[in-house]
XYZ file of C-alpha atoms in Angstrom:
741
model
C 0.103 -0.027 -0.556
C 1.029 3.261 -1.132
C 1.666 5.431 1.815
C -1.096 8.805 0.380
C -3.649 5.449 1.884
C -2.978 6.186 5.772
C -5.283 8.954 7.105
C -3.163 9.407 10.722
C -6.370 9.925 12.360
C -6.274 6.412 13.008
C -6.571 5.822 16.287
C -7.698 9.615 17.374
C -10.433 8.901 19.079
C -9.480 9.180 22.373
C -10.599 11.256 25.841
C -8.071 11.143 29.558
C -11.184 8.343 30.347
C -10.778 5.766 27.783
C -8.526 5.210 24.227
C -9.037 3.904 21.518
C -4.792 4.439 20.956
C -4.423 8.252 21.900
C -2.504 8.595 18.550
C -2.611 11.595 17.424
C -2.146 11.651 13.235
C 1.682 12.599 13.135
C 2.439 13.790 9.929
C 6.722 13.754 10.327
C 9.570 10.956 8.187
C 9.587 7.544 9.004
C 11.862 8.258 13.369
C 11.368 12.247 12.961
C 12.657 14.892 15.598
C 9.644 16.832 15.390
C 5.712 15.300 14.059
C 3.031 18.284 13.044
C -0.988 17.986 13.907
C -3.763 19.745 13.540
C -4.664 21.140 17.036
C -8.508 21.876 17.577
C -8.537 22.237 20.869
C -5.075 23.198 23.215
C -7.744 23.733 26.058
C -8.005 19.600 26.870
C -4.354 20.030 27.280
C -2.623 16.367 26.210
C -6.090 14.984 24.171
C -5.653 18.293 21.808
C -6.393 16.289 18.875
C -10.238 14.629 18.655
C -11.108 13.860 14.746
C -14.885 15.374 15.364
C -13.736 18.067 15.949
C -14.514 20.486 13.200
C -12.142 23.343 15.059
C -8.748 24.388 13.819
C -6.605 26.457 16.356
C -2.936 25.910 13.837
C -0.123 23.399 13.403
C 1.330 22.125 15.861
C 4.592 20.690 16.284
C 4.492 18.705 18.926
C 7.452 15.912 20.487
C 4.401 14.334 22.578
C 4.412 10.420 22.711
C 1.531 9.697 24.196
C -1.246 12.000 26.884
C -0.386 10.306 30.031
C 3.953 12.199 29.210
C 2.521 14.949 27.566
C 3.702 17.357 24.749
C 7.747 19.566 25.349
C 8.928 22.165 23.318
C 5.915 22.031 21.260
C 4.475 25.543 19.486
C 1.550 26.578 17.182
C 1.704 27.718 13.516
C -2.038 29.240 12.941
C -3.217 30.759 9.641
C -5.173 33.851 8.940
C -6.758 36.471 7.205
C -8.241 39.956 8.228
C -9.171 40.392 11.037
C -8.719 38.332 13.694
C -11.050 39.698 16.670
C -8.081 39.199 19.416
C -4.087 38.084 19.449
C -4.733 34.723 21.389
C -5.277 31.033 19.919
C -8.938 30.878 21.122
C -10.051 34.083 18.934
C -7.566 33.137 15.796
C -9.401 29.628 15.592
C -10.644 28.909 12.422
C -13.723 25.918 11.202
C -13.186 23.455 8.891
C -14.089 20.557 6.790
C -12.859 17.638 8.365
C -13.657 14.320 5.316
C -12.574 17.360 2.858
C -9.290 18.136 5.339
C -6.587 15.464 4.585
C -4.276 13.851 7.604
C -1.832 11.579 5.785
C 2.037 10.752 7.292
C 4.277 12.625 4.280
C 1.367 15.852 4.544
C -0.928 17.780 6.049
C -3.387 19.232 3.840
C -6.393 21.865 5.411
C -8.314 25.492 4.351
C -9.354 27.318 7.154
C -13.087 27.607 6.303
C -13.371 31.510 8.178
C -10.361 32.967 6.466
C -10.507 30.387 2.704
C -6.748 29.262 3.595
C -6.561 26.562 2.056
C -2.413 25.259 3.672
C -0.250 22.608 3.437
C 2.129 21.398 5.399
C 5.060 18.737 4.226
C 7.213 17.801 6.795
C 11.193 16.760 7.209
C 13.410 14.745 9.831
C 14.589 18.811 11.254
C 11.718 20.785 9.257
C 9.419 21.286 5.921
C 7.503 23.480 4.356
C 4.050 25.461 4.994
C 2.322 26.851 2.501
C -0.605 28.960 2.231
C -2.680 29.717 -0.166
C -4.648 33.187 0.535
C -8.108 32.993 -1.127
C -9.578 36.278 0.429
C -8.814 39.079 -1.970
C -9.880 42.468 -0.047
C -8.680 41.363 3.808
C -5.328 43.738 3.152
C -3.209 41.702 6.118
C -2.446 38.029 5.767
C -0.186 36.295 8.498
C 0.671 33.634 10.646
C -0.454 33.565 14.617
C 2.618 31.846 16.013
C 2.114 30.319 20.207
C 4.243 29.676 22.174
C 3.750 28.230 25.378
C 6.302 28.790 27.698
C 9.444 30.416 28.279
C 10.406 32.263 24.745
C 12.929 34.852 23.288
C 11.979 35.722 19.027
C 13.946 38.421 17.076
C 13.477 38.864 13.434
C 16.567 38.404 11.378
C 15.790 40.224 8.174
C 12.521 41.427 6.359
C 12.013 37.178 5.453
C 13.463 34.866 8.697
C 13.008 35.432 12.433
C 14.851 32.858 14.747
C 13.489 31.958 18.723
C 13.972 29.626 21.047
C 11.032 28.319 23.521
C 11.288 26.573 26.526
C 8.160 24.433 27.707
C 8.351 20.208 29.099
C 6.103 17.864 30.712
C 9.979 17.185 32.367
C 13.588 16.789 31.881
C 16.869 17.059 33.752
C 17.597 20.675 31.828
C 15.168 22.743 33.600
C 15.925 25.173 30.944
C 16.027 22.581 28.441
C 15.624 24.949 24.585
C 13.638 24.387 20.940
C 15.775 26.413 18.577
C 13.731 27.389 15.353
C 14.533 29.213 12.123
C 11.711 30.698 10.084
C 12.417 30.851 6.242
C 9.621 33.555 4.271
C 8.886 33.761 -0.067
C 8.076 37.561 1.563
C 8.472 39.751 3.231
C 7.323 40.264 7.478
C 6.689 41.753 9.808
C 6.866 41.140 13.470
C 3.081 42.824 15.204
C 2.476 42.413 18.787
C 2.829 40.028 21.553
C 0.561 39.223 24.151
C 0.190 36.644 26.596
C -2.286 33.871 25.673
C -5.099 33.815 27.863
C -8.210 35.752 26.881
C -8.517 36.825 30.472
C -4.540 37.498 30.984
C -2.468 40.794 30.466
C 0.216 40.907 28.938
C 3.367 38.921 29.362
C 6.450 40.587 27.314
C 9.054 43.065 26.650
C 10.896 44.528 23.214
C 13.998 45.101 23.038
C 16.281 48.637 21.476
C 16.695 45.340 19.156
C 13.035 44.011 18.250
C 13.930 41.142 20.403
C 11.089 39.871 22.044
C 10.973 37.121 24.935
C 8.153 36.608 27.155
C 6.042 33.386 28.679
C 2.689 32.493 27.555
C 2.852 34.729 23.972
C 1.629 34.703 20.633
C 3.238 36.146 18.151
C 1.432 37.645 15.590
C 2.700 37.483 11.821
C 2.020 39.827 9.412
C 1.990 38.977 5.074
C 0.036 41.929 3.901
C -1.493 41.519 0.908
C -0.152 38.956 -0.425
C -2.214 36.120 -1.910
C 1.114 32.481 -1.392
C 3.119 32.964 0.939
C 5.559 30.020 2.133
C 7.658 29.534 5.523
C 10.255 26.573 5.664
C 11.089 25.020 9.648
C 15.013 24.502 11.058
C 15.083 23.027 14.302
C 17.235 21.630 16.789
C 17.757 20.645 20.461
C 20.975 22.214 19.783
C 21.357 25.965 18.848
C 20.630 28.368 16.313
C 23.647 27.839 14.663
C 22.508 23.955 14.276
C 18.725 25.123 13.168
C 20.532 27.288 9.987
C 22.284 24.290 9.148
C 19.248 22.509 8.766
C 17.214 25.001 7.145
C 20.275 26.190 5.162
C 20.321 21.314 3.590
C 16.760 21.848 2.544
C 16.110 26.014 1.521
C 15.982 25.207 -1.956
C 13.812 22.549 -2.135
C 10.251 22.716 -3.469
C 6.975 22.078 -1.965
C 7.134 19.019 -3.764
C 11.010 18.024 -3.347
C 9.926 18.072 0.495
C 7.193 16.276 -0.111
C 8.927 13.345 -2.759
C 11.657 12.985 0.024
C 8.882 12.291 2.878
C 6.987 10.037 0.989
C 10.212 8.075 -0.361
C 10.918 7.829 3.606
C 7.341 6.051 4.355
C 7.465 3.777 1.693
C 10.114 2.168 1.574
C 9.549 0.921 5.043
C 5.269 -0.305 3.293
C 7.490 -1.760 -0.131
C 9.496 -3.914 3.152
C 5.873 -5.865 3.965
C 3.989 -6.771 0.453
C 0.136 -8.153 1.084
C -2.182 -9.762 -0.859
C -5.799 -10.254 0.221
C -9.290 -10.513 -0.369
C -10.700 -8.241 1.771
C -9.192 -4.787 1.499
C -10.175 -3.315 4.466
C -8.627 -5.280 6.283
C -5.554 -4.873 4.037
C -5.525 -1.428 5.022
C -6.093 -2.129 8.654
C -2.740 -3.774 8.092
C -0.946 -0.380 6.974
C -2.532 1.856 8.813
C -0.494 -0.180 11.773
C 2.510 -0.623 9.960
C 2.611 4.018 9.602
C 3.003 2.754 13.355
C 5.728 1.167 14.400
C 8.086 3.427 12.507
C 7.202 6.906 15.075
C 8.822 6.224 17.758
C 11.368 6.261 19.138
C 11.521 9.652 17.651
C 15.056 10.949 16.588
C 17.261 13.370 18.728
C 20.564 13.576 17.578
C 21.335 16.103 13.954
C 23.766 15.973 11.801
C 27.571 18.870 12.364
C 29.424 21.057 10.603
C 31.303 17.410 9.449
C 27.917 15.190 8.402
C 29.023 12.990 12.506
C 26.102 13.222 14.458
C 25.592 14.856 17.471
C 22.741 15.528 20.618
C 21.801 17.514 23.191
C 23.175 15.719 26.764
C 19.539 16.906 28.925
C 22.193 16.029 31.663
C 25.191 17.291 31.085
C 23.832 20.293 29.055
C 26.803 19.714 26.709
C 26.385 18.733 23.151
C 28.340 15.809 22.883
C 29.017 12.755 19.561
C 26.900 10.004 18.705
C 23.191 9.303 17.674
C 20.002 9.484 20.512
C 16.856 8.435 20.436
C 13.426 9.269 22.795
C 10.237 9.602 23.298
C 10.166 5.380 23.889
C 8.756 3.120 27.477
C 10.878 -0.014 27.006
C 8.050 -1.688 29.215
C 6.087 -1.868 26.456
C 8.076 -1.644 23.313
C 10.741 -4.416 24.171
C 7.507 -6.765 23.582
C 7.095 -6.097 20.118
C 8.428 -2.681 18.598
C 12.317 -4.343 18.666
C 11.492 -7.902 17.322
C 10.065 -6.458 14.908
C 12.611 -3.923 13.776
C 15.104 -7.042 14.469
C 13.301 -8.660 10.509
C 12.407 -5.941 8.420
C 15.024 -2.540 9.948
C 17.824 -4.428 11.572
C 20.532 -1.584 11.165
C 17.679 0.953 12.422
C 17.875 -1.524 15.586
C 21.671 -1.202 16.882
C 21.867 2.573 15.811
C 19.004 2.941 17.883
C 20.433 0.646 20.456
C 23.852 3.030 20.524
C 21.975 6.030 21.233
C 20.385 3.475 24.487
C 24.180 3.633 25.135
C 24.712 6.966 24.975
C 21.927 7.741 27.767
C 23.791 5.948 30.183
C 26.665 7.513 29.536
C 24.218 10.417 30.083
C 23.094 9.478 33.364
C 24.927 5.633 34.593
C 22.010 4.115 34.429
C 20.053 2.702 31.334
C 16.567 3.854 30.397
C 13.539 2.953 31.325
C 10.579 5.682 29.996
C 12.635 8.337 27.641
C 11.291 12.026 27.283
C 12.447 14.062 25.428
C 15.227 12.455 28.702
C 14.929 9.885 32.423
C 10.905 9.901 33.577
C 11.206 6.888 35.571
C 8.014 5.142 34.853
C 6.224 2.078 34.611
C 8.383 -1.350 37.309
C 11.244 -2.977 35.474
C 14.638 -2.013 32.961
C 12.829 -4.087 30.775
C 14.973 -1.986 28.711
C 17.182 -5.241 28.709
C 14.845 -7.973 26.798
C 16.222 -5.209 23.796
C 19.456 -5.805 24.116
C 18.874 -9.249 25.128
C 16.996 -9.765 22.075
C 19.804 -8.002 19.811
C 22.883 -9.531 20.733
C 20.802 -13.607 20.633
C 20.009 -12.373 16.819
C 23.569 -10.637 15.958
C 22.735 -7.450 16.116
C 25.183 -4.880 17.074
C 27.489 -7.252 19.316
C 29.885 -5.149 19.551
C 28.016 -3.391 22.220
C 27.374 -6.056 23.973
C 29.682 -5.962 26.602
C 29.826 -2.878 27.667
C 25.741 -2.998 28.010
C 26.602 -5.974 29.966
C 27.984 -4.202 32.490
C 25.036 -1.558 32.567
C 22.371 -3.950 33.044
C 24.686 -5.767 36.140
C 25.344 -2.099 37.831
C 20.594 -1.321 37.521
C 20.254 -5.289 39.388
C 22.845 -4.643 42.052
C 23.157 -0.848 42.413
C 20.200 1.475 44.232
C 20.265 4.477 42.283
C 20.290 7.750 44.491
C 17.701 8.963 41.906
C 14.344 6.666 41.996
C 14.016 7.538 38.418
C 17.203 5.357 37.259
C 17.002 1.717 37.489
C 15.914 -0.722 39.383
C 13.504 -0.023 42.780
C 14.937 -1.138 45.859
C 17.727 -3.763 43.595
C 19.449 -4.952 47.166
C 15.306 -6.124 48.675
C 15.251 -7.939 45.788
C 19.200 -9.662 45.746
C 18.600 -10.992 49.430
C 15.096 -12.089 49.521
C 14.205 -13.026 45.874
C 10.845 -11.143 45.306
C 10.537 -7.127 45.866
C 8.512 -6.710 49.041
C 5.625 -5.227 49.325
C 5.988 -2.099 50.500
C 7.283 -1.452 47.653
C 4.350 -0.203 45.417
C 3.737 -3.067 42.569
C 5.322 -5.171 43.925
C 4.868 -8.425 41.961
C 5.022 -6.352 38.614
C 8.887 -5.465 40.273
C 9.555 -9.105 40.962
C 8.038 -10.767 37.629
C 10.360 -7.952 35.188
C 13.634 -8.460 37.498
C 12.955 -12.086 37.128
C 13.231 -11.454 33.424
C 15.155 -9.285 32.957
C 17.693 -11.129 35.223
C 17.234 -13.726 32.254
C 17.296 -10.925 29.737
C 21.283 -10.266 31.590
C 21.597 -14.147 31.396
C 21.632 -14.478 28.096
C 23.669 -11.240 27.092
C 26.114 -13.101 29.330
C 26.321 -16.272 27.067
C 26.723 -13.831 23.957
C 30.176 -12.215 24.993
C 31.179 -15.814 27.262
C 30.778 -14.423 30.677
C 29.444 -17.538 31.588
C 30.098 -16.258 35.761
C 27.623 -14.283 34.918
C 25.294 -16.415 32.590
C 24.586 -19.021 35.292
C 24.214 -16.612 38.665
C 21.516 -14.708 36.503
C 19.747 -17.778 34.627
C 19.073 -19.232 38.451
C 17.846 -15.928 39.292
C 15.812 -16.313 36.314
C 14.052 -18.143 38.641
C 12.429 -15.639 41.483
C 9.463 -15.094 39.794
C 8.858 -18.755 41.971
C 8.761 -17.211 45.115
C 5.536 -15.838 45.156
C 3.307 -17.342 43.105
C 0.979 -18.280 45.594
C -0.248 -22.358 45.014
C -3.019 -22.358 46.541
C -4.725 -20.126 44.450
C -2.778 -20.223 41.203
C -2.182 -15.969 40.857
C 1.486 -13.999 41.732
C 1.406 -12.491 44.930
C 2.636 -10.099 46.715
C 4.954 -11.143 50.314
C 6.249 -8.978 52.941
C 9.085 -9.605 53.973
C 8.904 -12.036 55.964
C 7.644 -14.443 53.261
C 3.815 -13.138 54.120
C 2.135 -13.476 51.332
C -0.629 -9.648 51.409
C -4.220 -11.263 52.959
C -7.528 -10.324 51.601
C -6.694 -11.454 48.147
C -8.959 -10.537 45.386
C -7.886 -11.566 42.409
C -9.941 -9.076 40.598
C -8.245 -6.263 42.604
C -6.172 -3.665 40.069
C -3.317 -1.614 41.703
C -1.544 -2.111 45.208
C 0.903 -4.754 44.127
C 0.178 -5.248 40.003
C 0.467 -2.004 37.956
C -2.485 -1.496 35.316
C -4.074 -4.683 35.877
C -4.962 -7.648 39.016
C -3.276 -10.198 38.942
C -5.526 -11.979 36.468
C -3.000 -10.146 33.759
C 0.304 -10.516 36.091
C 0.727 -13.760 37.462
C 0.196 -14.936 32.839
C 4.097 -12.750 32.744
C 6.959 -14.882 33.142
C 7.901 -14.206 29.363
C 11.237 -15.833 29.120
C 10.690 -20.333 31.202
C 6.268 -20.582 31.280
C 7.736 -24.316 31.412
C 8.463 -23.207 34.199
C 5.655 -21.537 34.907
C 3.810 -24.808 34.669
C 5.351 -27.012 36.502
C 4.046 -24.511 39.410
C 0.291 -25.249 38.263
C 0.710 -28.486 38.753
C 0.634 -28.935 35.103
C -0.333 -29.931 31.797
C -4.101 -30.251 33.197
C -4.118 -27.361 36.064
C -2.524 -25.210 33.695
C -5.369 -25.318 31.026
C -7.720 -25.464 33.265
C -6.404 -21.823 34.416
C -5.741 -20.889 30.615
C -10.249 -21.558 30.237
C -10.767 -19.090 33.786
C -8.628 -17.071 32.820
C -11.091 -16.576 29.250
C -14.893 -17.998 29.573
C -15.082 -15.365 32.404
C -16.696 -11.616 32.890
C -14.489 -9.031 32.273
C -15.378 -8.055 35.989
C -13.084 -5.573 38.063
C -12.409 -4.339 41.301
C -11.009 -0.549 41.899
C -10.281 -1.672 45.845
C -6.049 -0.760 44.747
C -6.285 2.339 42.369
C -9.078 4.276 44.141
C -11.341 4.738 41.091
C -11.765 3.850 38.345
C -8.642 4.152 35.027
C -9.343 3.465 31.875
C -7.762 0.522 31.282
C -10.493 -1.255 33.475
C -13.260 0.126 30.848
C -11.564 -0.420 27.747
C -11.017 -4.212 29.475
C -14.431 -3.984 30.412
C -16.094 -2.668 27.192
C -15.073 -6.205 25.105
C -16.514 -9.206 25.757
C -12.187 -11.515 26.007
C -13.328 -11.957 29.858
C -10.202 -11.462 31.674
C -7.719 -10.817 28.169
C -6.990 -7.100 27.949
C -5.970 -7.283 24.378
C -5.671 -3.693 25.232
C -3.342 -3.453 27.359
C 0.359 -4.964 27.222
C 0.557 -7.122 29.880
C -2.308 -9.398 27.665
C -0.092 -9.756 24.496
C 0.676 -12.951 25.038
C -2.140 -15.224 26.508
C -3.665 -16.467 23.013
C -0.360 -17.784 22.359
C 0.176 -19.362 25.610
C -1.545 -22.758 25.101
C 1.418 -23.126 23.346
C 3.512 -25.209 26.168
C 0.546 -27.287 27.442
C 1.367 -28.974 23.495
C -2.763 -26.319 22.130
C -1.655 -24.132 20.180
C -5.072 -24.975 17.754
C -7.001 -23.667 21.298
C -5.768 -20.519 20.926
C -6.709 -19.392 17.659
C -9.825 -19.227 17.458
C -8.809 -16.383 20.933
C -6.379 -15.105 18.209
C -8.204 -14.873 14.940
C -11.279 -12.405 16.885
C -8.435 -10.413 18.707
C -7.463 -9.575 15.548
C -10.995 -9.634 13.438
C -13.387 -7.303 15.797
C -11.205 -5.710 18.037
C -8.349 -3.992 15.524
C -9.879 -1.358 12.340
C -7.635 1.247 10.424
C -10.908 4.104 11.425
C -10.204 6.827 14.027
C -11.210 4.120 16.751
C -8.608 1.716 16.409
C -7.741 0.321 19.028
C -8.227 -1.637 22.023
C -6.668 0.326 25.145
C -3.803 2.769 24.244
C -1.501 1.611 21.189
C 2.253 3.560 23.121
C 4.952 3.401 21.328
C 4.353 1.214 19.270
C 3.300 -1.602 20.436
C -0.159 -2.494 19.487
C 0.244 -1.993 16.402
C 3.782 -4.783 16.134
C 0.841 -6.699 18.086
C -1.359 -6.845 15.112
C 1.762 -7.158 12.335
C 3.404 -9.673 14.066
C 0.036 -11.392 14.895
C -1.671 -10.958 11.859
C 1.576 -12.979 9.829
C 1.315 -16.085 11.983
C 4.245 -15.314 14.813
C 4.968 -14.430 17.813
C 7.914 -12.952 19.635
C 7.000 -13.786 23.135
C 10.052 -14.385 24.730
C 13.000 -12.493 23.578
C 16.433 -12.984 24.049
C 15.213 -16.444 22.976
C 15.659 -15.561 19.305
C 12.485 -17.323 18.625
C 9.053 -17.178 17.098
C 6.115 -19.590 18.551
C 3.355 -19.770 15.416
C -0.010 -18.383 15.320
C -2.904 -17.601 12.356
C -2.367 -16.026 9.712
C -5.176 -13.610 8.434
C -3.526 -12.737 4.788
C -3.630 -14.983 1.876
C -0.278 -13.776 0.993
C 2.432 -12.136 2.867
C 6.092 -10.833 1.803
C 8.688 -9.653 3.623
C 12.006 -7.619 2.027
C 13.838 -8.683 5.227
C 17.662 -6.782 6.457
C 19.656 -10.310 6.085
C 18.539 -9.323 2.011
C 16.191 -13.001 1.351
C 12.506 -12.616 0.893
C 10.414 -14.296 3.184
C 6.618 -15.643 1.588
C 3.867 -16.434 3.612
C 0.967 -18.839 2.260
C -2.694 -18.886 4.114
C -5.061 -22.041 2.336
C -7.649 -21.911 2.646
C -8.314 -18.563 4.664
C -11.677 -16.949 5.142
C -13.923 -16.006 8.110
C -14.426 -19.759 9.206
C -11.156 -20.297 8.602
C -10.007 -20.462 12.596
C -7.304 -23.276 12.594
C -3.765 -24.260 11.446
C -3.919 -27.378 9.689
C -1.014 -27.593 9.004
C 2.522 -26.050 8.100
C 5.421 -25.688 5.563
C 8.575 -23.527 4.867
C 9.890 -24.902 1.726
C 7.817 -28.343 0.784
C 9.445 -28.878 4.139
C 7.133 -30.012 7.413
C 7.384 -28.049 10.245
C 6.914 -29.902 13.409
C 7.325 -27.815 16.097
C 4.685 -24.495 17.072
C 7.927 -22.463 16.361
C 10.692 -20.913 13.355
C 13.905 -19.609 14.752
C 14.837 -15.915 13.812
C 17.423 -17.438 11.903
C 15.788 -19.633 10.227
C 12.849 -16.566 9.042
C 15.995 -14.805 8.285
C 17.109 -16.676 5.349
C 14.406 -16.213 3.674
C 11.516 -19.169 1.793
C 8.207 -19.841 1.600
C 6.221 -20.302 4.745
C 3.142 -22.381 3.855
C 0.281 -22.559 5.888
C -2.645 -24.594 5.941
C -5.509 -23.882 7.797
C -8.591 -25.068 8.556
C -12.129 -24.966 9.826
C -11.847 -27.279 13.309
C -8.665 -27.889 15.111
C -6.357 -30.863 14.456
C -4.319 -31.592 17.160
C -1.604 -33.286 15.548
C -0.312 -30.480 13.705
C 2.247 -30.473 15.792
C 4.256 -31.533 18.152
C 2.866 -32.571 21.728
C 6.958 -33.092 22.937
C 8.536 -30.104 21.778
C 7.555 -26.773 23.189
C 8.815 -23.046 22.261
C 11.844 -22.054 24.144
C 11.021 -21.910 28.302
C 14.168 -21.514 30.819
C 14.014 -24.558 32.823
C 13.818 -26.308 29.942
C 16.609 -25.045 27.579
C 19.038 -23.749 30.381
C 19.181 -27.167 33.212
C 23.036 -27.099 33.440
C 23.093 -23.474 33.899
C 20.323 -24.315 37.155
C 22.181 -26.581 39.064
């Protein structure tokens, strides 16, 4: 599918109380430093766009990865013509026809009905172009209202150029983090006024003798006179005005057609790496809308200096440093699906990101957990460990692995003086073998630490550190310390080893992150065979899985004290406790593999894909989260899924497509075929790779990267003999028994 067919409003119909993705309609280049989106209601804070609004406040340059994280270094440009009624964003707002607008990854086309202005915005990595056609010949004054939240300073450089910086952020180590912008216009401009954004506010801007505007929460009126057409080019930087000028100069000779060609080519290059053939074009559209969202985050946070070397601004030391850097990523989410997808079709970019994350370690002394723009310290665990381990096992950036191993073990053993960094209560975990319940979300911390210990062991294996490999493999079994055989759930313990009293399996929060015991107790991604044994064997495990799925989506709010949106989203679907609306449930349909009955999960899997995902504004069952949910759909629809990062394996699921062709980073081509393929085909009858029967219910990364033809024969009833019943996907207990003694 060509990028022209993507509507970025996919997944954008949201509020603070219910999520259909919590996405923004980002226009930019893949992994861009900046994104652009129409603003329709900045009064709603982080939910400043909604597809059902009919108001257009302007084009917002944004760095917001999620409404729960907030924006930083943002501003808004509002084209106007004639009377404003005031100089605030409120007074400048126009109506627009959403059905006539173009919301595309490579361009935005908006017509302001109030002003009769046709605007087209086309992005680049460090800037872009905004072309405005003013169609009201009676107006003598056309222009832009530049809205600058936070502190700002603006100066007119010459008759066609202005520069400004803005300081605004949700959080940052550098409380004076500046975003530098240079705007270059085709025709002369004037700077008229600077006023408070808020209609009832007072002026909050001073003007020096050299016409430098300095203030807080301001709006700058940029006049064009009576010109019928005006173009403005952007150059932006987190480093300096000089760098913003350099970034602009490299593109200043481009026409709008050149900008558009570069943006479309970048997107189409990525889209061409997976080609689909299918009888249902609506489903194909859903796939590519999801694929678009997998290439947005993390965002580029480095630039190229005069010598074409990568440099970035380090917010910790407040200096410019060499090398790449990436931001806006929560690894608790993205490790599950985003980076495994990159390992198949964007391995070179994956490698550059790893180097950027290592630079984050150099800056703070700890590997990042949630970057926006620097460490925000959110969510349990240190699950970048899984991103590193998966790359190591797959042979990506092996040159970085010795230092990564050192960084991973530091977080596992050394508490930080700043709670944002590293593990929470690592010494308690090391002493007790679990995180006690006096630590918030202690069960998730324990399970995530055990999985990270597994990941450390896998990296140690790659760098031939046998002592660390063995030690952390044993540590990875610590998940067992919280399992309650009486209830069959993971439960919090005090420091004396007693389970918390008054247990309720549907109570969200307190000991669990964004879920209850039902959503958390299966988070043993590295050792499901061991978890099966804790349950008393395959029969008991199967019974628990059936109970998981075949019940009401009930929840108890006592842990949070109120209903959070993840509860509402789970309850809105009729999939039992399979809260596909949030990441901890992503692997549930695949758990039947570990008792030799993968066919039990395929009907669930197909229904989740077809019933909870679409290509519209309500396209997701919950928060999409930096490409994570989108990549879950991409993997699941292709017919295989990466449950255990660091294992190099993918469990076999159920493909949606008649045919899919993957152009892999290895240079080889993998073709996936499925037939017959209608709604009633809910099961896999047989699988072949290059005409050879596949009897194991999983595939190796090396198998896939070698390319070939993966053929699925689908059926309308289960075939219990499709796969071997005595060879299960990777599990630490069965694959590394020698390390555990």
